[in-house]
Every structure is written in C-alpha cells, then in structure tokens.
C-alpha cells in the first residue's frame, strides 16, 4: 500500500474515533527489510521506525542516522538482558519490558548512564504460554514496581493471538492502562490498526503494508 495510503487510513481512523489528527504515532516496522526499502520511506519524510532485534538495528541505523535527522527508533521485539545496554544506545523507546530482571537491569543502566528510553510494558493479553509478556492479572503490580524504580513507563503493549478477535485484546489493554494512569497504548498492526485506533491506540506498528512482504537475509 505504501506510506501515504497507510497515513491516510490512520487519519481517517482518528477522525472516525473522534480523535485529533496526529494523535497516533505510526511505527514503520523495518525489521528484515532491505536497506533500499527503508531509505525510500526515509526519503518520503517518515522518521519513526520499529526493529525486533538489537543486532539488526545496530547494523542498520547508525548509517541512516548520519544521513537523516530526527530518527525515532522503537524496539518492538523481545530483549535479552545482556543486550539492554546496547538497546539504550540505539532506541528512543522500548516496547518489550516484560519481566522483573529486565526492569532491574534497565533501572541500573538508567542510573549509570543518566538517560533512559521511554518504556512500554508488554502484556500477554492472550495468556499464551509461548509468548512473552506480563499476565494481565500481574500487570498492576509490575507497573507499580517499575514506577518505583523510576523507569519512564509510557504505557502498555500487546500482540493479540492470531486466531482471536483483536479488538477484545485491545479493549483489555486499554482498561489495564487506564486503571494504572498510563496514556500510551502500543497496539495494532497491518491487519488491524484501525480497530486499535478506535480503542485508543497511541502507537501502531505497521510493516508489510508499508514495505511489502519481508525478505529475510
């Protein structure tokens, strides 16, 4: 579809939901995409991108940052604790805070480095055994623990189960965020971002609809 069409659909979804245009941030998911495709989107003026792996981002984005100003990079994939320091150096936002050990590592690094990316707590709304994320019943306590460590918790993130109605999971995430006083909702992908916007998404993660199908190296 391309960047222009996705941006137009987001604007229409904002209007339909009675929300201000520009209130939803489009994260262009550039993981496993050829650099030429990413550069095309950069040249169109877009600056907010999402990567799944620290190593891939480290090999891609320093050069782009030299060529383009204002890049806003988001980590949207699982993070190993031993990659936490490198993630602080690369990303402006991390959407996959999902366990106490990682939170403690982030808090230590924030104290040591004097800076910290914006954080989203990943919630496993479908309670899927194979998927990362804090269980819904444990999220309130985890939010409080992270805030007690002075981590900048912007909001919550979820990836609904493929076989279930995404809107139910978006509504659950919004409810958990509201009761914890969190305004950020990272939810919605290429197939369902309009539903997510209707239910309050502040960040949507769209990859293949902008870049085309992924082409792993």
JSON list of C-alpha atoms in Angstrom, two decimals:
[
{"chain": "A", "resi": 1, "resn": "UNK", "atom": "CA", "xyz": [0.00, 0.00, 0.00]},
{"chain": "A", "resi": 2, "resn": "UNK", "atom": "CA", "xyz": [2.80, 2.39, 0.82]},
{"chain": "A", "resi": 3, "resn": "UNK", "atom": "CA", "xyz": [3.35, 5.07, 3.43]},
{"chain": "A", "resi": 4, "resn": "UNK", "atom": "CA", "xyz": [0.91, 7.64, 2.02]},
{"chain": "A", "resi": 5, "resn": "UNK", "atom": "CA", "xyz": [-2.06, 5.26, 1.97]},
{"chain": "A", "resi": 6, "resn": "UNK", "atom": "CA", "xyz": [-1.38, 3.95, 5.50]},
{"chain": "A", "resi": 7, "resn": "UNK", "atom": "CA", "xyz": [-1.02, 7.52, 6.79]},
{"chain": "A", "resi": 8, "resn": "UNK", "atom": "CA", "xyz": [-4.34, 8.43, 5.16]},
{"chain": "A", "resi": 9, "resn": "UNK", "atom": "CA", "xyz": [-6.07, 5.42, 6.69]},
{"chain": "A", "resi": 10, "resn": "UNK", "atom": "CA", "xyz": [-4.70, 6.34, 10.12]},
{"chain": "A", "resi": 11, "resn": "UNK", "atom": "CA", "xyz": [-6.00, 9.90, 9.75]},
{"chain": "A", "resi": 12, "resn": "UNK", "atom": "CA", "xyz": [-9.45, 8.62, 8.75]},
{"chain": "A", "resi": 13, "resn": "UNK", "atom": "CA", "xyz": [-9.48, 6.20, 11.71]},
{"chain": "A", "resi": 14, "resn": "UNK", "atom": "CA", "xyz": [-8.55, 9.05, 14.07]},
{"chain": "A", "resi": 15, "resn": "UNK", "atom": "CA", "xyz": [-11.42, 11.15, 12.73]},
{"chain": "A", "resi": 16, "resn": "UNK", "atom": "CA", "xyz": [-13.87, 8.25, 12.95]},
{"chain": "A", "resi": 17, "resn": "UNK", "atom": "CA", "xyz": [-12.88, 7.72, 16.60]},
{"chain": "A", "resi": 18, "resn": "UNK", "atom": "CA", "xyz": [-13.33, 11.41, 17.39]},
{"chain": "A", "resi": 19, "resn": "UNK", "atom": "CA", "xyz": [-9.61, 11.82, 17.98]},
{"chain": "A", "resi": 20, "resn": "UNK", "atom": "CA", "xyz": [-7.29, 14.61, 16.97]},
{"chain": "A", "resi": 21, "resn": "UNK", "atom": "CA", "xyz": [-5.38, 14.02, 13.73]},
{"chain": "A", "resi": 22, "resn": "UNK", "atom": "CA", "xyz": [-1.76, 13.24, 14.53]},
{"chain": "A", "resi": 23, "resn": "UNK", "atom": "CA", "xyz": [-2.58, 11.67, 17.91]},
{"chain": "A", "resi": 24, "resn": "UNK", "atom": "CA", "xyz": [-1.48, 8.22, 16.70]},
{"chain": "A", "resi": 25, "resn": "UNK", "atom": "CA", "xyz": [2.21, 7.56, 16.01]},
{"chain": "A", "resi": 26, "resn": "UNK", "atom": "CA", "xyz": [2.93, 5.28, 13.06]},
{"chain": "A", "resi": 27, "resn": "UNK", "atom": "CA", "xyz": [5.86, 2.95, 13.75]},
{"chain": "A", "resi": 28, "resn": "UNK", "atom": "CA", "xyz": [7.07, 1.68, 10.38]},
{"chain": "A", "resi": 29, "resn": "UNK", "atom": "CA", "xyz": [8.30, -1.83, 11.18]},
{"chain": "A", "resi": 30, "resn": "UNK", "atom": "CA", "xyz": [11.52, -2.13, 9.21]},
{"chain": "A", "resi": 31, "resn": "UNK", "atom": "CA", "xyz": [12.77, -5.45, 10.60]},
{"chain": "A", "resi": 32, "resn": "UNK", "atom": "CA", "xyz": [14.18, -7.80, 7.95]},
{"chain": "A", "resi": 33, "resn": "UNK", "atom": "CA", "xyz": [13.60, -5.21, 5.24]},
{"chain": "A", "resi": 34, "resn": "UNK", "atom": "CA", "xyz": [16.28, -4.34, 2.65]},
{"chain": "A", "resi": 35, "resn": "UNK", "atom": "CA", "xyz": [18.00, -1.04, 3.33]},
{"chain": "A", "resi": 36, "resn": "UNK", "atom": "CA", "xyz": [16.83, 0.32, -0.02]},
{"chain": "A", "resi": 37, "resn": "UNK", "atom": "CA", "xyz": [13.18, -0.02, 1.02]},
{"chain": "A", "resi": 38, "resn": "UNK", "atom": "CA", "xyz": [13.87, 1.65, 4.37]},
{"chain": "A", "resi": 39, "resn": "UNK", "atom": "CA", "xyz": [15.71, 4.50, 2.67]},
{"chain": "A", "resi": 40, "resn": "UNK", "atom": "CA", "xyz": [12.76, 5.07, 0.34]},
{"chain": "A", "resi": 41, "resn": "UNK", "atom": "CA", "xyz": [10.44, 5.57, 3.32]},
{"chain": "A", "resi": 42, "resn": "UNK", "atom": "CA", "xyz": [13.00, 7.87, 4.98]},
{"chain": "A", "resi": 43, "resn": "UNK", "atom": "CA", "xyz": [13.17, 9.93, 1.80]},
{"chain": "A", "resi": 44, "resn": "UNK", "atom": "CA", "xyz": [9.37, 10.26, 1.92]},
{"chain": "A", "resi": 45, "resn": "UNK", "atom": "CA", "xyz": [9.86, 12.06, 5.24]},
{"chain": "A", "resi": 46, "resn": "UNK", "atom": "CA", "xyz": [8.93, 9.36, 7.73]},
{"chain": "A", "resi": 47, "resn": "UNK", "atom": "CA", "xyz": [11.18, 9.14, 10.79]},
{"chain": "A", "resi": 48, "resn": "UNK", "atom": "CA", "xyz": [9.60, 6.65, 13.24]},
{"chain": "A", "resi": 49, "resn": "UNK", "atom": "CA", "xyz": [10.68, 3.02, 12.76]},
{"chain": "A", "resi": 50, "resn": "UNK", "atom": "CA", "xyz": [10.48, -0.27, 14.67]},
{"chain": "A", "resi": 51, "resn": "UNK", "atom": "CA", "xyz": [13.02, -3.07, 14.89]},
{"chain": "A", "resi": 52, "resn": "UNK", "atom": "CA", "xyz": [12.74, -6.51, 16.51]},
{"chain": "A", "resi": 53, "resn": "UNK", "atom": "CA", "xyz": [16.38, -7.28, 17.15]},
{"chain": "A", "resi": 54, "resn": "UNK", "atom": "CA", "xyz": [19.12, -5.16, 18.68]},
{"chain": "A", "resi": 55, "resn": "UNK", "atom": "CA", "xyz": [21.80, -6.72, 16.48]},
{"chain": "A", "resi": 56, "resn": "UNK", "atom": "CA", "xyz": [19.95, -5.98, 13.25]},
{"chain": "A", "resi": 57, "resn": "UNK", "atom": "CA", "xyz": [19.24, -2.42, 14.33]},
{"chain": "A", "resi": 58, "resn": "UNK", "atom": "CA", "xyz": [22.89, -1.86, 15.25]},
{"chain": "A", "resi": 59, "resn": "UNK", "atom": "CA", "xyz": [23.93, -2.87, 11.75]},
{"chain": "A", "resi": 60, "resn": "UNK", "atom": "CA", "xyz": [21.35, -0.67, 10.03]},
{"chain": "A", "resi": 61, "resn": "UNK", "atom": "CA", "xyz": [20.57, 2.54, 11.85]},
{"chain": "A", "resi": 62, "resn": "UNK", "atom": "CA", "xyz": [23.86, 4.31, 12.69]},
{"chain": "A", "resi": 63, "resn": "UNK", "atom": "CA", "xyz": [24.47, 4.94, 8.97]},
{"chain": "A", "resi": 64, "resn": "UNK", "atom": "CA", "xyz": [20.89, 6.10, 8.43]},
{"chain": "A", "resi": 65, "resn": "UNK", "atom": "CA", "xyz": [21.21, 8.47, 11.40]},
{"chain": "A", "resi": 66, "resn": "UNK", "atom": "CA", "xyz": [24.21, 10.10, 9.75]},
{"chain": "A", "resi": 67, "resn": "UNK", "atom": "CA", "xyz": [22.17, 10.69, 6.59]},
{"chain": "A", "resi": 68, "resn": "UNK", "atom": "CA", "xyz": [18.76, 11.62, 8.07]},
{"chain": "A", "resi": 69, "resn": "UNK", "atom": "CA", "xyz": [17.92, 13.83, 11.05]},
{"chain": "A", "resi": 70, "resn": "UNK", "atom": "CA", "xyz": [15.31, 13.10, 13.68]},
{"chain": "A", "resi": 71, "resn": "UNK", "atom": "CA", "xyz": [15.08, 9.31, 13.51]},
{"chain": "A", "resi": 72, "resn": "UNK", "atom": "CA", "xyz": [12.88, 7.90, 16.28]},
{"chain": "A", "resi": 73, "resn": "UNK", "atom": "CA", "xyz": [13.68, 4.20, 16.75]},
{"chain": "A", "resi": 74, "resn": "UNK", "atom": "CA", "xyz": [11.49, 1.76, 18.69]},
{"chain": "A", "resi": 75, "resn": "UNK", "atom": "CA", "xyz": [12.43, -1.75, 19.87]},
{"chain": "A", "resi": 76, "resn": "UNK", "atom": "CA", "xyz": [9.31, -3.87, 19.48]},
{"chain": "A", "resi": 77, "resn": "UNK", "atom": "CA", "xyz": [10.78, -7.36, 19.85]},
{"chain": "A", "resi": 78, "resn": "UNK", "atom": "CA", "xyz": [11.93, -9.45, 22.82]},
{"chain": "A", "resi": 79, "resn": "UNK", "atom": "CA", "xyz": [15.08, -8.26, 24.55]},
{"chain": "A", "resi": 80, "resn": "UNK", "atom": "CA", "xyz": [17.77, -10.37, 26.18]},
{"chain": "A", "resi": 81, "resn": "UNK", "atom": "CA", "xyz": [19.11, -8.80, 29.37]},
{"chain": "A", "resi": 82, "resn": "UNK", "atom": "CA", "xyz": [22.67, -8.85, 28.00]},
{"chain": "A", "resi": 83, "resn": "UNK", "atom": "CA", "xyz": [21.56, -6.58, 25.14]},
{"chain": "A", "resi": 84, "resn": "UNK", "atom": "CA", "xyz": [19.99, -3.99, 27.44]},
{"chain": "A", "resi": 85, "resn": "UNK", "atom": "CA", "xyz": [22.94, -1.58, 27.44]},
{"chain": "A", "resi": 86, "resn": "UNK", "atom": "CA", "xyz": [23.15, -1.62, 23.65]},
{"chain": "A", "resi": 87, "resn": "UNK", "atom": "CA", "xyz": [19.39, -1.07, 23.42]},
{"chain": "A", "resi": 88, "resn": "UNK", "atom": "CA", "xyz": [19.77, 2.13, 25.48]},
{"chain": "A", "resi": 89, "resn": "UNK", "atom": "CA", "xyz": [22.28, 3.43, 22.97]},
{"chain": "A", "resi": 90, "resn": "UNK", "atom": "CA", "xyz": [20.14, 2.63, 19.91]},
{"chain": "A", "resi": 91, "resn": "UNK", "atom": "CA", "xyz": [16.47, 3.13, 20.77]},
{"chain": "A", "resi": 92, "resn": "UNK", "atom": "CA", "xyz": [14.31, 6.02, 21.89]},
{"chain": "A", "resi": 93, "resn": "UNK", "atom": "CA", "xyz": [11.52, 3.66, 23.02]},
{"chain": "A", "resi": 94, "resn": "UNK", "atom": "CA", "xyz": [11.38, 0.04, 24.15]},
{"chain": "A", "resi": 95, "resn": "UNK", "atom": "CA", "xyz": [8.03, -1.76, 23.83]},
{"chain": "A", "resi": 96, "resn": "UNK", "atom": "CA", "xyz": [9.01, -5.14, 25.30]},
{"chain": "A", "resi": 97, "resn": "UNK", "atom": "CA", "xyz": [9.62, -4.67, 29.04]},
{"chain": "A", "resi": 98, "resn": "UNK", "atom": "CA", "xyz": [8.21, -7.98, 30.25]},
{"chain": "A", "resi": 99, "resn": "UNK", "atom": "CA", "xyz": [9.93, -9.24, 33.41]},
{"chain": "A", "resi": 100, "resn": "UNK", "atom": "CA", "xyz": [11.41, -8.09, 36.75]},
{"chain": "A", "resi": 101, "resn": "UNK", "atom": "CA", "xyz": [15.01, -8.98, 35.86]},
{"chain": "A", "resi": 102, "resn": "UNK", "atom": "CA", "xyz": [14.89, -6.77, 32.77]},
{"chain": "A", "resi": 103, "resn": "UNK", "atom": "CA", "xyz": [13.27, -3.92, 34.74]},
{"chain": "A", "resi": 104, "resn": "UNK", "atom": "CA", "xyz": [16.04, -4.05, 37.35]},
{"chain": "A", "resi": 105, "resn": "UNK", "atom": "CA", "xyz": [18.69, -4.03, 34.62]},
{"chain": "A", "resi": 106, "resn": "UNK", "atom": "CA", "xyz": [17.03, -1.02, 32.97]},
{"chain": "A", "resi": 107, "resn": "UNK", "atom": "CA", "xyz": [16.85, 0.82, 36.29]},
{"chain": "A", "resi": 108, "resn": "UNK", "atom": "CA", "xyz": [20.55, 0.22, 36.96]},
{"chain": "A", "resi": 109, "resn": "UNK", "atom": "CA", "xyz": [21.52, 1.35, 33.46]},
{"chain": "A", "resi": 110, "resn": "UNK", "atom": "CA", "xyz": [19.34, 4.46, 33.73]},
{"chain": "A", "resi": 111, "resn": "UNK", "atom": "CA", "xyz": [21.14, 5.46, 36.93]},
{"chain": "A", "resi": 112, "resn": "UNK", "atom": "CA", "xyz": [24.54, 4.71, 35.45]},
{"chain": "A", "resi": 113, "resn": "UNK", "atom": "CA", "xyz": [24.00, 6.36, 32.06]},
{"chain": "A", "resi": 114, "resn": "UNK", "atom": "CA", "xyz": [21.80, 9.24, 33.15]},
{"chain": "A", "resi": 115, "resn": "UNK", "atom": "CA", "xyz": [19.30, 8.56, 30.39]},
{"chain": "A", "resi": 116, "resn": "UNK", "atom": "CA", "xyz": [16.59, 6.01, 29.62]},
{"chain": "A", "resi": 117, "resn": "UNK", "atom": "CA", "xyz": [14.39, 5.21, 26.63]},
{"chain": "A", "resi": 118, "resn": "UNK", "atom": "CA", "xyz": [10.64, 5.54, 27.00]},
{"chain": "A", "resi": 119, "resn": "UNK", "atom": "CA", "xyz": [9.21, 2.21, 28.16]},
{"chain": "A", "resi": 120, "resn": "UNK", "atom": "CA", "xyz": [6.14, 0.17, 27.29]},
{"chain": "A", "resi": 121, "resn": "UNK", "atom": "CA", "xyz": [5.29, -2.92, 29.34]},
{"chain": "A", "resi": 122, "resn": "UNK", "atom": "CA", "xyz": [4.35, -5.88, 27.16]},
{"chain": "A", "resi": 123, "resn": "UNK", "atom": "CA", "xyz": [1.18, -7.60, 28.37]},
{"chain": "A", "resi": 124, "resn": "UNK", "atom": "CA", "xyz": [0.38, -11.16, 27.30]},
{"chain": "A", "resi": 125, "resn": "UNK", "atom": "CA", "xyz": [-3.34, -10.47, 26.94]},
{"chain": "A", "resi": 126, "resn": "UNK", "atom": "CA", "xyz": [-4.00, -13.90, 25.46]},
{"chain": "A", "resi": 127, "resn": "UNK", "atom": "CA", "xyz": [-2.08, -15.66, 28.27]},
{"chain": "A", "resi": 128, "resn": "UNK", "atom": "CA", "xyz": [-0.24, -17.69, 25.62]},
{"chain": "A", "resi": 129, "resn": "UNK", "atom": "CA", "xyz": [2.48, -19.92, 27.03]},
{"chain": "A", "resi": 130, "resn": "UNK", "atom": "CA", "xyz": [4.82, -19.39, 24.09]},
{"chain": "A", "resi": 131, "resn": "UNK", "atom": "CA", "xyz": [4.53, -15.61, 24.11]},
{"chain": "A", "resi": 132, "resn": "UNK", "atom": "CA", "xyz": [6.44, -13.06, 26.18]},
{"chain": "A", "resi": 133, "resn": "UNK", "atom": "CA", "xyz": [4.67, -10.53, 28.35]},
{"chain": "A", "resi": 134, "resn": "UNK", "atom": "CA", "xyz": [3.29, -9.95, 31.81]},
{"chain": "A", "resi": 135, "resn": "UNK", "atom": "CA", "xyz": [-0.01, -11.71, 32.51]},
{"chain": "A", "resi": 136, "resn": "UNK", "atom": "CA", "xyz": [-2.99, -9.34, 32.83]},
{"chain": "A", "resi": 137, "resn": "UNK", "atom": "CA", "xyz": [-3.52, -10.28, 36.48]},
{"chain": "A", "resi": 138, "resn": "UNK", "atom": "CA", "xyz": [0.10, -9.39, 37.29]},
{"chain": "A", "resi": 139, "resn": "UNK", "atom": "CA", "xyz": [0.30, -6.15, 35.33]},
{"chain": "A", "resi": 140, "resn": "UNK", "atom": "CA", "xyz": [-0.84, -3.69, 38.01]},
{"chain": "A", "resi": 141, "resn": "UNK", "atom": "CA", "xyz": [1.83, -4.88, 40.44]},
{"chain": "A", "resi": 142, "resn": "UNK", "atom": "CA", "xyz": [4.51, -4.90, 37.73]},
{"chain": "A", "resi": 143, "resn": "UNK", "atom": "CA", "xyz": [3.65, -1.34, 36.68]},
{"chain": "A", "resi": 144, "resn": "UNK", "atom": "CA", "xyz": [3.95, -0.21, 40.30]},
{"chain": "A", "resi": 145, "resn": "UNK", "atom": "CA", "xyz": [7.29, -1.98, 40.72]},
{"chain": "A", "resi": 146, "resn": "UNK", "atom": "CA", "xyz": [8.68, -0.38, 37.54]},
{"chain": "A", "resi": 147, "resn": "UNK", "atom": "CA", "xyz": [7.49, 3.07, 38.55]},
{"chain": "A", "resi": 148, "resn": "UNK", "atom": "CA", "xyz": [9.06, 2.59, 41.99]},
{"chain": "A", "resi": 149, "resn": "UNK", "atom": "CA", "xyz": [12.38, 2.09, 40.16]},
{"chain": "A", "resi": 150, "resn": "UNK", "atom": "CA", "xyz": [11.83, 5.45, 38.41]},
{"chain": "A", "resi": 151, "resn": "UNK", "atom": "CA", "xyz": [11.53, 3.83, 34.99]},
{"chain": "A", "resi": 152, "resn": "UNK", "atom": "CA", "xyz": [9.72, 6.10, 32.47]},
{"chain": "A", "resi": 153, "resn": "UNK", "atom": "CA", "xyz": [6.70, 3.88, 31.82]},
{"chain": "A", "resi": 154, "resn": "UNK", "atom": "CA", "xyz": [4.80, 5.44, 28.92]},
{"chain": "A", "resi": 155, "resn": "UNK", "atom": "CA", "xyz": [2.21, 2.71, 28.52]},
{"chain": "A", "resi": 156, "resn": "UNK", "atom": "CA", "xyz": [1.40, -0.88, 27.62]},
{"chain": "A", "resi": 157, "resn": "UNK", "atom": "CA", "xyz": [1.89, -3.04, 24.52]},
{"chain": "A", "resi": 158, "resn": "UNK", "atom": "CA", "xyz": [0.21, -6.23, 23.32]},
{"chain": "A", "resi": 159, "resn": "UNK", "atom": "CA", "xyz": [0.25, -8.68, 20.41]},
{"chain": "A", "resi": 160, "resn": "UNK", "atom": "CA", "xyz": [-3.15, -10.43, 20.30]},
{"chain": "A", "resi": 161, "resn": "UNK", "atom": "CA", "xyz": [-3.40, -14.14, 19.49]},
{"chain": "A", "resi": 162, "resn": "UNK", "atom": "CA", "xyz": [-3.72, -14.63, 15.73]},
{"chain": "A", "resi": 163, "resn": "UNK", "atom": "CA", "xyz": [-6.86, -16.74, 15.96]},
{"chain": "A", "resi": 164, "resn": "UNK", "atom": "CA", "xyz": [-8.80, -14.43, 18.32]},
{"chain": "A", "resi": 165, "resn": "UNK", "atom": "CA", "xyz": [-10.65, -11.16, 17.78]},
{"chain": "A", "resi": 166, "resn": "UNK", "atom": "CA", "xyz": [-8.01, -8.46, 18.22]},
{"chain": "A", "resi": 167, "resn": "UNK", "atom": "CA", "xyz": [-10.48, -5.84, 19.45]},
{"chain": "A", "resi": 168, "resn": "UNK", "atom": "CA", "xyz": [-11.11, -7.82, 22.64]},
{"chain": "A", "resi": 169, "resn": "UNK", "atom": "CA", "xyz": [-7.41, -7.71, 23.46]},
{"chain": "A", "resi": 170, "resn": "UNK", "atom": "CA", "xyz": [-7.11, -4.02, 22.58]},
{"chain": "A", "resi": 171, "resn": "UNK", "atom": "CA", "xyz": [-10.03, -3.24, 24.89]},
{"chain": "A", "resi": 172, "resn": "UNK", "atom": "CA", "xyz": [-8.46, -5.25, 27.71]},
{"chain": "A", "resi": 173, "resn": "UNK", "atom": "CA", "xyz": [-5.12, -3.47, 27.29]},
{"chain": "A", "resi": 174, "resn": "UNK", "atom": "CA", "xyz": [-6.83, -0.07, 27.32]},
{"chain": "A", "resi": 175, "resn": "UNK", "atom": "CA", "xyz": [-8.69, -0.98, 30.51]},
{"chain": "A", "resi": 176, "resn": "UNK", "atom": "CA", "xyz": [-5.49, -2.07, 32.29]},
{"chain": "A", "resi": 177, "resn": "UNK", "atom": "CA", "xyz": [-3.67, 1.07, 31.15]},
{"chain": "A", "resi": 178, "resn": "UNK", "atom": "CA", "xyz": [-6.48, 3.37, 32.30]},
{"chain": "A", "resi": 179, "resn": "UNK", "atom": "CA", "xyz": [-6.61, 1.97, 35.80]},
{"chain": "A", "resi": 180, "resn": "UNK", "atom": "CA", "xyz": [-2.84, 2.43, 36.10]},
{"chain": "A", "resi": 181, "resn": "UNK", "atom": "CA", "xyz": [-2.92, 6.01, 34.82]},
{"chain": "A", "resi": 182, "resn": "UNK", "atom": "CA", "xyz": [-0.96, 5.17, 31.66]},
{"chain": "A", "resi": 183, "resn": "UNK", "atom": "CA", "xyz": [-1.76, 7.01, 28.45]},
{"chain": "A", "resi": 184, "resn": "UNK", "atom": "CA", "xyz": [0.33, 5.00, 25.97]},
{"chain": "A", "resi": 185, "resn": "UNK", "atom": "CA", "xyz": [-1.16, 2.06, 24.08]},
{"chain": "A", "resi": 186, "resn": "UNK", "atom": "CA", "xyz": [1.13, 0.28, 21.61]},
{"chain": "A", "resi": 187, "resn": "UNK", "atom": "CA", "xyz": [-1.28, -1.97, 19.75]},
{"chain": "A", "resi": 188, "resn": "UNK", "atom": "CA", "xyz": [-2.43, -2.67, 16.23]},
{"chain": "A", "resi": 189, "resn": "UNK", "atom": "CA", "xyz": [-0.53, -3.97, 13.20]},
{"chain": "A", "resi": 190, "resn": "UNK", "atom": "CA", "xyz": [-1.03, -4.04, 9.42]},
{"chain": "A", "resi": 191, "resn": "UNK", "atom": "CA", "xyz": [-4.23, -6.09, 9.56]},
{"chain": "A", "resi": 192, "resn": "UNK", "atom": "CA", "xyz": [-6.00, -4.44, 12.50]},
{"chain": "A", "resi": 193, "resn": "UNK", "atom": "CA", "xyz": [-4.57, -0.97, 13.24]},
{"chain": "A", "resi": 194, "resn": "UNK", "atom": "CA", "xyz": [-7.88, 0.78, 12.55]},
{"chain": "A", "resi": 195, "resn": "UNK", "atom": "CA", "xyz": [-9.59, -1.31, 15.24]},
{"chain": "A", "resi": 196, "resn": "UNK", "atom": "CA", "xyz": [-6.75, -0.44, 17.59]},
{"chain": "A", "resi": 197, "resn": "UNK", "atom": "CA", "xyz": [-7.12, 3.28, 16.90]},
{"chain": "A", "resi": 198, "resn": "UNK", "atom": "CA", "xyz": [-10.86, 3.06, 17.61]},
{"chain": "A", "resi": 199, "resn": "UNK", "atom": "CA", "xyz": [-9.98, 1.58, 21.01]},
{"chain": "A", "resi": 200, "resn": "UNK", "atom": "CA", "xyz": [-7.36, 4.16, 21.93]},
{"chain": "A", "resi": 201, "resn": "UNK", "atom": "CA", "xyz": [-4.03, 3.11, 20.37]},
{"chain": "A", "resi": 202, "resn": "UNK", "atom": "CA", "xyz": [-1.37, 5.82, 20.56]},
{"chain": "A", "resi": 203, "resn": "UNK", "atom": "CA", "xyz": [1.23, 3.80, 18.63]},
{"chain": "A", "resi": 204, "resn": "UNK", "atom": "CA", "xyz": [0.51, 1.39, 15.76]},
{"chain": "A", "resi": 205, "resn": "UNK", "atom": "CA", "xyz": [3.12, -0.96, 14.31]},
{"chain": "A", "resi": 206, "resn": "UNK", "atom": "CA", "xyz": [2.80, -1.40, 10.55]},
{"chain": "A", "resi": 207, "resn": "UNK", "atom": "CA", "xyz": [5.38, -3.23, 8.45]},
{"chain": "A", "resi": 208, "resn": "UNK", "atom": "CA", "xyz": [4.38, -5.25, 5.41]},
{"chain": "A", "resi": 209, "resn": "UNK", "atom": "CA", "xyz": [1.61, -2.84, 4.40]},
{"chain": "A", "resi": 210, "resn": "UNK", "atom": "CA", "xyz": [4.24, -0.10, 4.01]},
{"chain": "A", "resi": 211, "resn": "UNK", "atom": "CA", "xyz": [7.33, -2.00, 2.82]},
{"chain": "A", "resi": 212, "resn": "UNK", "atom": "CA", "xyz": [5.87, -5.09, 1.18]},
{"chain": "A", "resi": 213, "resn": "UNK", "atom": "CA", "xyz": [6.49, -8.65, 2.34]},
{"chain": "A", "resi": 214, "resn": "UNK", "atom": "CA", "xyz": [9.63, -9.20, 4.37]},
{"chain": "A", "resi": 215, "resn": "UNK", "atom": "CA", "xyz": [12.71, -10.56, 2.69]},
{"chain": "A", "resi": 216, "resn": "UNK", "atom": "CA", "xyz": [14.95, -12.19, 5.30]},
{"chain": "A", "resi": 217, "resn": "UNK", "atom": "CA", "xyz": [18.63, -12.02, 4.51]}
]
